[in-house]
Amino acid sequence: MLSQIDWMKEVLARKEALIKDTQNLLRIKSVLDEEHSAPEAPLGEGVKEALQFMLDLGEKDGFTAKNVGNLAGHLEFGQGEELLGILCHVDVVPEGDGWTSDPYGAEIRDGKIFARGAIDDKGPTMAAYYAMKIVKELGYPLNRRVRMIIGTDEESNWRCVDHYFENEEMPTFGFAPDADFPIIYAEKGIADFDMVQKPSTANSESGIEVVSFESGRRYNMVPDFATATLVASGDMSPFVKSFKAFLAEKGLKGKHDMNEGKLVLEVEGISAHGMEPDNGKNAGIFLACFLADAGIDGNAARYFGFVKKYLYQDSRGRALGIAYSDEITGDLTLNAGKLSYSKESGGALGFTMRYPVTTDIEKTKETLKATIAKEGFVIEGFSNSKPHHVDEKDFLVQTLKKVYEEQTGDKAELLSIGGGTYARSLKSGVAFGPLFPGREDVAHQKDEYMMIDDLLKATAIYAQAIYELVK
Ligand SMILES: [Zn+2]
């Protein structure tokens, strides 16, 4: 009986080879290297070598292999009109410092394989590959084709999938083993943009003058540090006293330093991913709030006043009039990841906005524009990646749910997130693993690893999933 295929038994029969191939893939340093870009290796040699490794492996095992512009590739088997896509990537972020063993050594300790890319995304890529191989080798008749799509630029600019889908078939449906189990079926839209203060002639600053103010470097992070440099004539001790009182009241760390007539203020916050600003403490917003009430005038006062009025303790866009929430993905969130002011160039703010799948983004944008125009700000550089969502009653979601529950014995809760996964490059796709609930997320960290038990378990889940989706 087909329903009685013991998927884990099939995985265990191939365990040694699966681990070996995973280690060999991990030993390739596939970090983006555009300095050594060549026509046949546009993203550098390492990345190309990792892609080639997968294509060679697939060819050897009898899959149809195709290199697509040296940016991506695929391995295919099966027959039929419809196509199941499995979207993986073999590029990795740089290894960074502090590793216990060689980041490209793929050493095994305590049942874990340690290497950059172990969990993101070479381990899962190999799990999905072996899953395909198992289904192929079992030889049951299939009604659809299965194709693993291998990207090489997921960690940077997604030029791999952009190029791939400009030239190749979009799968009927698919999954990306590049995030969390059980299933991420909805992802908010992601809009990054700047708000820039329009130049004003009325810049009569008296008393304290703000030379510069700066906090944060990335749209998608809550800044954990902010600094301002002020010039003042006269006694600054009352000002310093109120700064200290402010820090104490807000429970923040910070310091001040008086040097050659310049007062430098620093505030420490707590960093967090910008998709949920409430998990952090935005140092820039706090320092701006203090400065808003510090007796400064002119452009600087308008800038800090703006931050205080619209952003302080408000990550939902309520004061800006754009708050919105839906059942599928929850609240719209707004993170001020970059804040800056200087006497010469005025004030600016850089945001990432994560908006629910049912948001009317054009209307939201218009509301935002109108609100900030009254305060002398304009929007610049609005980039928008649309929300991504597969209906929960969809065959894809229902099948993966069933498979996950059968394989793990746990309930497959459907997740929605504020971040974007690789799955959003598929027309109908979800993120499906590889990180099991409760596991430490070590992607992009030192000593990145994947547990061998999880590698095997993921392979069994993917194998059954592929079979059930194409049988
Ligand atoms: Zn990844």
XYZ file of C-alpha atoms and ligand atoms in Angstrom:
472
model
C 0.000 0.000 0.000
C 1.333 3.375 -1.020
C -0.047 5.013 2.078
C 2.244 2.824 4.115
C 5.527 4.077 2.746
C 7.873 4.427 5.698
C 9.524 7.694 4.723
C 11.944 7.756 7.635
C 13.122 4.254 6.756
C 13.859 5.464 3.224
C 15.818 8.415 4.628
C 17.818 6.249 7.044
C 18.757 3.914 4.203
C 20.504 6.928 2.611
C 21.740 8.570 5.797
C 25.509 8.280 5.233
C 25.342 9.685 1.704
C 22.993 12.486 2.764
C 25.384 13.611 5.507
C 28.431 13.340 3.230
C 26.819 15.355 0.438
C 25.622 17.973 2.941
C 29.160 18.311 4.303
C 30.660 18.600 0.830
C 28.210 21.338 -0.143
C 28.935 23.169 3.124
C 32.674 23.063 2.414
C 32.222 25.389 -0.563
C 32.615 29.014 0.532
C 29.701 30.366 -1.481
C 29.728 33.979 -0.329
C 28.819 36.715 -2.830
C 32.071 37.974 -4.352
C 31.339 40.589 -6.971
C 34.916 41.801 -7.020
C 35.785 38.580 -8.823
C 32.725 38.545 -11.015
C 33.177 36.912 -14.437
C 30.704 36.296 -17.281
C 30.359 32.643 -16.304
C 30.451 33.456 -12.563
C 28.575 36.750 -12.174
C 28.389 36.479 -8.373
C 31.870 35.043 -7.902
C 33.504 31.617 -8.027
C 32.267 30.219 -4.694
C 28.627 30.799 -5.478
C 29.057 29.297 -8.937
C 30.836 26.259 -7.533
C 27.977 25.568 -5.102
C 25.418 25.802 -7.911
C 27.518 23.505 -10.077
C 27.849 21.038 -7.200
C 24.067 20.668 -7.017
C 23.650 20.441 -10.793
C 26.362 17.748 -11.055
C 24.861 15.794 -8.194
C 21.432 15.899 -9.821
C 22.747 14.912 -13.229
C 24.573 11.948 -11.734
C 21.313 10.803 -10.078
C 19.360 11.074 -13.327
C 17.564 14.396 -12.914
C 17.293 16.861 -15.780
C 19.703 19.643 -14.862
C 19.717 23.172 -16.197
C 21.970 26.102 -15.454
C 20.081 29.377 -15.883
C 22.529 32.186 -16.546
C 24.920 31.040 -13.806
C 22.583 32.794 -11.364
C 20.226 29.909 -10.728
C 19.516 26.401 -11.923
C 17.097 23.554 -11.612
C 16.796 19.783 -11.284
C 13.651 18.132 -12.556
C 11.896 14.769 -12.775
C 8.378 13.416 -13.172
C 5.797 14.062 -15.869
C 2.634 16.037 -16.434
C 1.485 19.561 -17.185
C 1.647 20.876 -13.664
C 4.845 21.652 -11.837
C 5.771 21.522 -8.155
C 8.615 23.919 -7.358
C 10.967 23.566 -4.402
C 12.880 26.792 -3.976
C 16.269 26.631 -2.251
C 19.455 28.662 -2.203
C 23.129 27.757 -1.941
C 24.656 31.195 -1.290
C 25.550 32.068 2.296
C 26.236 35.221 4.293
C 29.881 35.853 5.270
C 31.025 33.689 8.183
C 31.967 36.500 10.604
C 34.092 35.936 13.710
C 34.094 33.773 16.793
C 33.655 30.274 15.386
C 34.614 27.230 17.456
C 35.621 25.284 14.341
C 36.274 26.133 10.682
C 33.067 27.745 9.337
C 33.597 25.785 6.101
C 34.793 22.596 7.796
C 31.327 21.063 8.330
C 32.562 19.421 11.502
C 30.157 17.121 13.345
C 29.935 17.493 17.134
C 27.128 16.393 19.477
C 24.909 15.313 16.601
C 25.158 18.685 14.854
C 26.846 19.730 11.615
C 28.558 23.083 12.120
C 29.112 25.358 9.131
C 27.986 28.620 7.620
C 24.878 27.679 5.671
C 24.095 24.544 7.722
C 20.522 25.681 8.493
C 20.349 28.532 5.938
C 20.062 27.051 3.427
C 22.416 24.274 2.358
C 21.321 21.685 4.921
C 17.655 22.153 3.946
C 18.616 22.195 0.255
C 20.241 18.794 0.652
C 17.273 17.525 2.681
C 14.917 18.571 -0.120
C 17.267 17.071 -2.706
C 17.318 13.693 -0.981
C 13.560 13.906 -0.596
C 13.258 14.281 -4.374
C 15.735 11.479 -4.892
C 13.756 9.136 -2.627
C 10.497 9.844 -4.451
C 12.228 9.338 -7.789
C 13.900 6.096 -6.739
C 10.671 4.627 -5.347
C 9.430 4.863 -8.917
C 5.682 5.242 -8.311
C 3.684 6.814 -11.147
C 3.410 10.600 -10.766
C 0.973 13.073 -12.301
C 3.064 16.182 -11.992
C 6.652 17.255 -12.471
C 8.905 18.137 -9.538
C 11.575 20.774 -9.886
C 14.130 21.988 -7.391
C 15.045 25.585 -8.192
C 18.441 26.572 -6.849
C 19.127 30.248 -6.274
C 22.507 31.830 -5.597
C 21.663 35.373 -4.491
C 18.999 34.972 -1.803
C 21.152 36.581 0.872
C 21.674 39.741 -1.173
C 19.559 40.946 -4.057
C 17.482 37.996 -5.303
C 18.977 38.441 -8.786
C 18.815 34.630 -9.006
C 15.031 34.307 -8.824
C 14.481 37.521 -10.785
C 16.547 36.164 -13.654
C 15.169 32.665 -13.282
C 11.495 33.598 -13.499
C 12.101 36.010 -16.357
C 13.325 33.033 -18.347
C 11.776 29.893 -16.898
C 8.390 28.446 -16.055
C 6.617 29.560 -12.870
C 5.663 26.434 -10.887
C 1.948 25.708 -10.398
C 2.664 25.700 -6.672
C 5.613 25.175 -4.421
C 7.403 25.527 -1.152
C 10.656 27.012 0.092
C 12.566 25.124 2.807
C 14.187 28.368 3.974
C 12.364 29.467 7.130
C 10.323 27.724 9.834
C 8.159 24.672 10.325
C 5.252 24.126 10.338
C 4.010 26.362 7.493
C 4.279 30.092 6.832
C 1.294 30.761 4.595
C 1.075 34.573 4.823
C 3.679 37.315 4.767
C 3.023 41.008 5.147
C 3.872 43.497 2.450
C 7.169 45.300 2.939
C 7.523 48.972 2.058
C 10.784 50.791 2.742
C 10.907 54.546 2.369
C 12.360 57.795 3.630
C 10.643 60.841 5.030
C 12.621 63.959 4.359
C 12.167 67.354 5.946
C 11.691 70.059 3.361
C 14.217 72.903 3.616
C 12.912 75.836 5.597
C 14.164 79.387 5.681
C 12.869 79.966 9.174
C 15.772 78.450 11.014
C 16.347 80.901 13.802
C 17.977 78.826 16.456
C 18.560 80.419 19.757
C 20.490 79.092 22.697
C 21.193 75.454 21.973
C 22.083 74.474 18.449
C 21.916 70.910 17.146
C 24.933 70.237 14.953
C 24.074 66.623 14.246
C 21.828 63.796 15.349
C 22.101 60.224 14.191
C 20.623 56.831 14.943
C 20.466 53.529 13.070
C 21.742 52.364 9.714
C 19.171 49.881 8.477
C 15.501 50.148 7.681
C 14.771 46.725 9.127
C 16.450 47.094 12.514
C 15.394 48.954 15.641
C 18.372 51.254 16.356
C 20.096 50.447 19.648
C 22.188 53.598 19.692
C 21.646 57.313 19.129
C 23.931 60.288 19.401
C 23.548 64.054 19.142
C 26.126 66.801 19.088
C 25.037 70.182 20.398
C 26.705 73.547 20.662
C 25.660 75.845 23.428
C 26.591 79.148 24.828
C 26.279 79.503 28.556
C 25.767 77.069 31.367
C 24.703 73.615 30.184
C 24.408 71.998 33.595
C 20.600 72.309 33.853
C 20.353 70.757 30.377
C 22.602 67.862 31.365
C 20.613 67.431 34.553
C 17.364 67.106 32.659
C 18.993 64.634 30.231
C 19.984 62.433 33.169
C 16.490 62.709 34.616
C 15.033 61.730 31.240
C 17.232 58.623 31.041
C 16.282 57.602 34.556
C 12.593 58.128 33.929
C 12.640 56.023 30.759
C 14.910 53.362 32.209
C 17.561 53.936 29.568
C 21.339 53.869 29.574
C 23.205 56.811 28.145
C 25.950 59.315 28.699
C 27.076 62.843 27.989
C 30.419 64.356 27.226
C 31.365 68.024 27.185
C 34.304 68.754 24.962
C 35.559 72.077 23.511
C 32.184 73.718 23.797
C 30.385 70.752 22.257
C 28.025 68.571 24.201
C 27.673 65.021 22.940
C 24.687 62.995 24.118
C 24.374 59.244 23.717
C 21.437 56.942 24.333
C 21.444 53.155 24.277
C 18.345 51.260 23.239
C 17.586 47.640 22.459
C 17.951 46.275 18.969
C 15.293 44.087 17.370
C 14.139 43.146 13.905
C 12.140 45.960 12.358
C 9.153 43.727 11.617
C 8.172 44.034 15.297
C 9.532 47.327 16.673
C 7.883 46.667 20.038
C 10.453 43.946 20.691
C 13.125 46.636 20.930
C 13.710 50.107 22.287
C 14.376 52.677 19.602
C 17.302 54.779 20.880
C 16.761 57.366 18.146
C 13.118 57.973 18.994
C 13.947 58.319 22.692
C 16.753 60.804 22.134
C 14.593 62.763 19.685
C 11.849 62.892 22.320
C 14.219 64.363 24.842
C 15.457 66.944 22.355
C 11.889 67.826 21.374
C 11.333 69.222 24.855
C 14.789 70.639 25.422
C 14.187 74.232 24.454
C 15.620 73.965 20.957
C 13.961 75.901 18.132
C 14.036 76.179 14.348
C 14.207 73.219 11.962
C 15.696 70.954 14.589
C 12.741 71.574 16.896
C 10.301 70.790 14.090
C 12.161 67.557 13.313
C 12.305 66.303 16.889
C 8.746 67.454 17.508
C 7.641 65.420 14.495
C 9.350 62.274 15.791
C 7.785 62.710 19.211
C 4.300 63.450 17.929
C 4.070 60.646 15.379
C 6.456 57.895 16.448
C 6.913 57.833 20.197
C 5.302 54.669 21.597
C 3.457 54.220 18.353
C 4.775 51.462 16.083
C 1.337 50.987 14.491
C 1.050 54.272 12.599
C -1.900 55.435 14.726
C -0.835 59.094 14.952
C 0.003 59.046 11.249
C -3.519 57.816 10.481
C -2.428 54.596 8.765
C -3.100 52.008 11.493
C -4.642 48.847 10.039
C -5.016 45.220 11.011
C -6.480 42.054 9.517
C -7.268 38.522 10.630
C -4.638 36.872 8.477
C -1.521 38.911 9.225
C -2.305 41.194 12.177
C -1.152 44.800 12.574
C 0.568 47.154 10.210
C 3.915 48.001 11.805
C 6.235 50.911 11.243
C 9.894 50.898 12.216
C 12.036 54.037 12.135
C 15.361 52.343 11.425
C 17.336 55.393 10.378
C 17.037 58.820 11.944
C 19.252 61.762 11.148
C 19.390 65.505 11.410
C 22.110 67.938 10.559
C 22.140 71.697 10.449
C 23.113 71.659 6.766
C 20.881 68.948 5.342
C 17.928 68.998 7.733
C 16.096 65.975 9.038
C 15.339 62.559 7.585
C 13.798 59.280 8.701
C 14.089 55.848 7.091
C 11.285 53.330 7.650
C 10.325 49.788 7.001
C 6.567 49.358 7.025
C 5.137 45.843 7.222
C 1.510 45.860 6.140
C -1.254 43.250 6.307
C -2.223 41.279 3.197
C -5.566 43.077 2.794
C -4.138 46.622 3.062
C -4.982 49.149 0.358
C -1.393 50.270 -0.012
C -2.095 53.158 -2.402
C -4.597 54.631 0.020
C -2.192 54.140 2.933
C 0.515 55.921 1.014
C -1.783 58.845 0.181
C -2.862 59.219 3.819
C 0.737 59.167 4.941
C 1.744 61.767 2.371
C -1.078 64.099 3.358
C -0.369 63.813 7.089
C 3.330 64.518 6.844
C 2.954 67.273 4.233
C 1.295 69.397 6.912
C 4.454 69.000 8.991
C 6.833 69.900 6.180
C 7.924 66.371 5.272
C 7.835 64.447 1.989
C 8.229 60.767 1.094
C 11.217 59.704 -0.987
C 12.302 56.393 -2.455
C 9.238 54.232 -1.776
C 10.087 50.588 -2.503
C 7.315 48.055 -2.186
C 7.300 44.259 -2.036
C 3.695 43.093 -2.074
C 2.188 40.845 0.598
C 2.232 37.133 -0.062
C -0.559 34.785 0.855
C -1.854 31.344 -0.030
C -5.392 30.479 1.035
C -5.460 28.127 3.980
C -7.984 25.879 2.220
C -5.661 25.505 -0.727
C -4.558 21.991 -1.717
C -0.921 22.970 -1.121
C -1.462 24.189 2.442
C -3.809 21.354 3.362
C -1.413 18.727 2.033
C 1.643 20.111 3.793
C -0.362 20.412 6.991
C -1.413 16.770 6.806
C 2.123 15.585 6.029
C 3.679 17.596 8.850
C 1.158 16.271 11.358
C 1.625 12.657 10.241
C 5.401 12.883 10.383
C 5.780 14.763 13.667
C 2.613 13.992 15.592
C 2.338 17.728 16.308
C -0.352 20.094 15.167
C 0.694 22.076 12.088
C -0.251 25.596 12.992
C -0.317 28.014 10.095
C 1.984 30.974 10.654
C 1.845 34.470 9.292
C 4.869 36.740 9.572
C 5.974 40.326 9.099
C 9.166 39.336 7.354
C 9.623 38.148 3.815
C 10.721 34.614 2.951
C 12.028 33.191 -0.289
C 8.540 31.740 -0.868
C 7.271 35.154 -1.976
C 9.057 34.766 -5.290
C 6.700 31.885 -6.119
C 3.235 32.717 -7.382
C 1.631 30.176 -5.106
C 4.165 29.180 -2.492
C 4.675 28.804 1.227
C 7.717 28.567 3.461
C 7.925 25.036 4.863
C 10.727 24.428 7.381
C 13.499 23.657 8.105
C 13.609 25.115 11.623
C 11.402 23.096 13.973
C 9.374 24.890 16.657
C 11.410 25.535 19.802
C 14.778 25.188 18.074
C 17.367 27.925 18.467
C 17.622 30.037 15.319
C 21.310 30.137 14.421
C 21.013 31.370 10.832
C 23.594 34.099 10.131
C 25.187 33.518 13.571
C 28.595 32.170 14.517
C 28.644 28.389 15.054
C 25.647 27.971 12.772
C 24.550 24.343 12.808
C 21.859 21.904 11.845
C 21.004 18.946 14.041
C 21.441 15.697 12.142
C 18.162 14.368 13.570
C 16.390 17.438 12.191
C 18.100 17.038 8.828
C 16.767 13.484 8.638
C 13.321 14.420 9.901
C 13.065 17.309 7.426
C 14.084 14.971 4.598
C 11.301 12.528 5.509
C 8.748 15.357 5.707
C 9.847 16.777 2.343
C 9.802 13.346 0.714
C 6.237 12.616 1.780
C 5.206 16.176 0.909
C 6.608 15.889 -2.605
C 4.958 12.543 -3.121
C 1.562 13.672 -1.860
C 1.675 16.833 -3.951
C 2.516 15.149 -7.243
C 1.057 11.634 -7.033
Zn 17.941 31.539 3.534
